[in-house]
XYZ file of C-alpha atoms in Angstrom:
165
model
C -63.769 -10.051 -131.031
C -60.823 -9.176 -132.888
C -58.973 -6.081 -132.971
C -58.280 -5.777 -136.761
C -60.538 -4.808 -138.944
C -60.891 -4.255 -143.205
C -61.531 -1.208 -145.275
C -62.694 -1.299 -148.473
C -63.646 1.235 -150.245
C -67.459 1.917 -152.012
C -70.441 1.094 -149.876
C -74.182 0.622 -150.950
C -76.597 2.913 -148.793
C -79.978 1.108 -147.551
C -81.390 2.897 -150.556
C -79.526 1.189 -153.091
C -77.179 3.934 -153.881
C -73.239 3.235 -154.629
C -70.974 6.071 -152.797
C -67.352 4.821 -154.051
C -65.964 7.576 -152.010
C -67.153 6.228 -148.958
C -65.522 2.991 -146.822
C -66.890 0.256 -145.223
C -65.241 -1.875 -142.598
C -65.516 -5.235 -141.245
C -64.287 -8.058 -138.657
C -64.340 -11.603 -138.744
C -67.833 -11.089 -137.015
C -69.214 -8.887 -139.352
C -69.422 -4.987 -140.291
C -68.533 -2.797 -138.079
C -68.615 1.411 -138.188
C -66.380 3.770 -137.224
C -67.625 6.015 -134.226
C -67.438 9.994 -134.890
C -64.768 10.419 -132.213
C -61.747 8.359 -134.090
C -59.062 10.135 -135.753
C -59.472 8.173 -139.095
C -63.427 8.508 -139.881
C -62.969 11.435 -141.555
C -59.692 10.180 -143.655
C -60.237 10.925 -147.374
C -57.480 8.678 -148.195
C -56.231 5.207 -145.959
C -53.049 4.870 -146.868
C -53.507 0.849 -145.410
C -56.700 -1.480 -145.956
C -56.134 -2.462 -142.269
C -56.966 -0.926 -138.746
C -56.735 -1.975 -135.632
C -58.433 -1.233 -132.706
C -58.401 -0.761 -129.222
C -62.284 -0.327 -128.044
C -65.530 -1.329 -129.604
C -68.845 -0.693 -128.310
C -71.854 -2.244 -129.364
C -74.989 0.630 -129.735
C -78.108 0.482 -131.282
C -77.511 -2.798 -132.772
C -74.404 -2.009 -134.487
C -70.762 -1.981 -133.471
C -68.803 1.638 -133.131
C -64.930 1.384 -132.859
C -62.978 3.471 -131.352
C -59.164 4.555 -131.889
C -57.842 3.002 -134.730
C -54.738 3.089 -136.234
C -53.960 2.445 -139.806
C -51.892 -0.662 -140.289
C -49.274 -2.275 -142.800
C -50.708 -5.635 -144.324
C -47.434 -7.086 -143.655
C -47.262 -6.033 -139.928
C -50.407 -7.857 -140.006
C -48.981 -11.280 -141.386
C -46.086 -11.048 -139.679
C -46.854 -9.922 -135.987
C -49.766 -11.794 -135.595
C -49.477 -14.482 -132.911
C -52.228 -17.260 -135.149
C -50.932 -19.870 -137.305
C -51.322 -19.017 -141.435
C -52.233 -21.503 -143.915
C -50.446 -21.295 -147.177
C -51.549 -22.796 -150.535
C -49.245 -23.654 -152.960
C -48.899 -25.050 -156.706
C -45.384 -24.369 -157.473
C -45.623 -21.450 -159.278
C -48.255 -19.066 -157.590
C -48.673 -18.847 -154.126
C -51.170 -17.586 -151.122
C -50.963 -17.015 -147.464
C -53.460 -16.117 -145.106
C -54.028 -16.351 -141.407
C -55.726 -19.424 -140.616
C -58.368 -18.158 -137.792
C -59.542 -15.236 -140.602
C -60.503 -14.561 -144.418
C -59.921 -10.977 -143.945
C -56.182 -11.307 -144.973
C -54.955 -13.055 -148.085
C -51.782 -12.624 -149.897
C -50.836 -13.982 -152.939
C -47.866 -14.071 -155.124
C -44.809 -16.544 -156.494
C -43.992 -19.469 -154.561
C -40.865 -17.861 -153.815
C -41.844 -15.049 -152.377
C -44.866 -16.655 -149.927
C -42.361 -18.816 -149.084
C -39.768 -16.123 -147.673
C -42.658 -14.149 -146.259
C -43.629 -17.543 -144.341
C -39.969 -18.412 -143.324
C -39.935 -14.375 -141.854
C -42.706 -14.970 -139.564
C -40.960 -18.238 -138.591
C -37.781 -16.473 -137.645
C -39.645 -13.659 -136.294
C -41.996 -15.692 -134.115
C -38.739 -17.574 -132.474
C -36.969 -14.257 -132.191
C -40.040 -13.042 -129.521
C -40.151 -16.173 -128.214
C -36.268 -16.035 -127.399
C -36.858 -12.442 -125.976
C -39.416 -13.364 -123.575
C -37.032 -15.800 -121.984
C -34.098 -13.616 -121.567
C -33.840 -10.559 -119.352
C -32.770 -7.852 -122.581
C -28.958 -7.560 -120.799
C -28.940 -11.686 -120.957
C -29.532 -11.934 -124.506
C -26.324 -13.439 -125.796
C -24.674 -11.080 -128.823
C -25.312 -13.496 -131.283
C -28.818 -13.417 -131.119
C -28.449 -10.048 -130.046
C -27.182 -8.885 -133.499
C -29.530 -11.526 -135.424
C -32.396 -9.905 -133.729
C -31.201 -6.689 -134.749
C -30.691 -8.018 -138.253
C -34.124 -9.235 -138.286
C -35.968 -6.029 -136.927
C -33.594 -3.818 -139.856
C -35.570 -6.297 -142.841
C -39.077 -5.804 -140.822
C -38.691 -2.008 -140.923
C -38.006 -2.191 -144.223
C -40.532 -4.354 -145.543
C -42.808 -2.368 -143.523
C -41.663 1.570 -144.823
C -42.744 0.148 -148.395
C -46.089 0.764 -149.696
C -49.119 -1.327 -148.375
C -51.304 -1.160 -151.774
C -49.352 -3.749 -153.228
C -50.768 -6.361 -150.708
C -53.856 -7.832 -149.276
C -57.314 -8.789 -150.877
């Protein structure tokens, strides 16, 4: 199962009643609910579309997560370790992660295509880290790294509404 879920806001009740101050959530696998123990059940306002997750127990037929943590669209694009699948026709753009329909991002070609050549560049840089004791890491890379991390904090301190479907 995976740990990231949606929120969207505006749920139908068994009844047939719309409560658009309500949220629902959901996984690849399906909808889930929030149990009454996590911190953001109660949240009037989710600052992100995204949570993740660290348990989920499955109760009465449906599926109650616990401890989750609001989460920057980007982070997800970019920190994920699954391919994404981009789609574009020169002058509009989308990018999504290929194993889920959850996330989609669209914008200019430009743009996609940046976001696309981060994650590239980001990827390597983990990859590089995992095969380097930190005090090996030459100062090259070391300061690229560092160069890299400043732009993903950024990118990240910037508001989430902007992005995701």
């Amino acid at each position: 199962m995976s740990l990231l879920f949606q929120v969207r806001q505006g749920k139908v009740t068994r009844q047939g009643k719309f409560k658009p101050n309500s949220y629902t959530y959901r996984t690849k696998a399906g909808t889930v609910l929030l149990h009454k123990s996590t911190i953001n059940r109660e949240s009037s306002k989710l600052y992100s579309r995204w949570l993740t997750y660290f348990m989920a127990v499955k109760s009465n037929g449906g599926v109650f997560v616990r401890d989750s943590s609001q989460v920057h669209p980007l982070a997800v694009l970019l920190m994920t370790d699954t391919d994404v699948y981009v789609r574009d026709d020169g002058w509009r753009a989308t990018i999504s992660l290929v194993d889920s329909d959850l996330l989609v991002l669209e914008g200019d070609s430009y743009t996609i295509r940046l976001l696309r050549d981060f994650r590239v560049a980001l990827s390597r840089m983990v990859e590089t880290c995992l095969c380097y004791e930190m005090a090996a890491i030459p100062g090259d890379l070391h300061h690229q790294h560092s160069q890299l991390l400043d732009i993903l904090v950024d990118l990240l301190k910037g508001p989430s509404a902007n992005f995701g479907t």
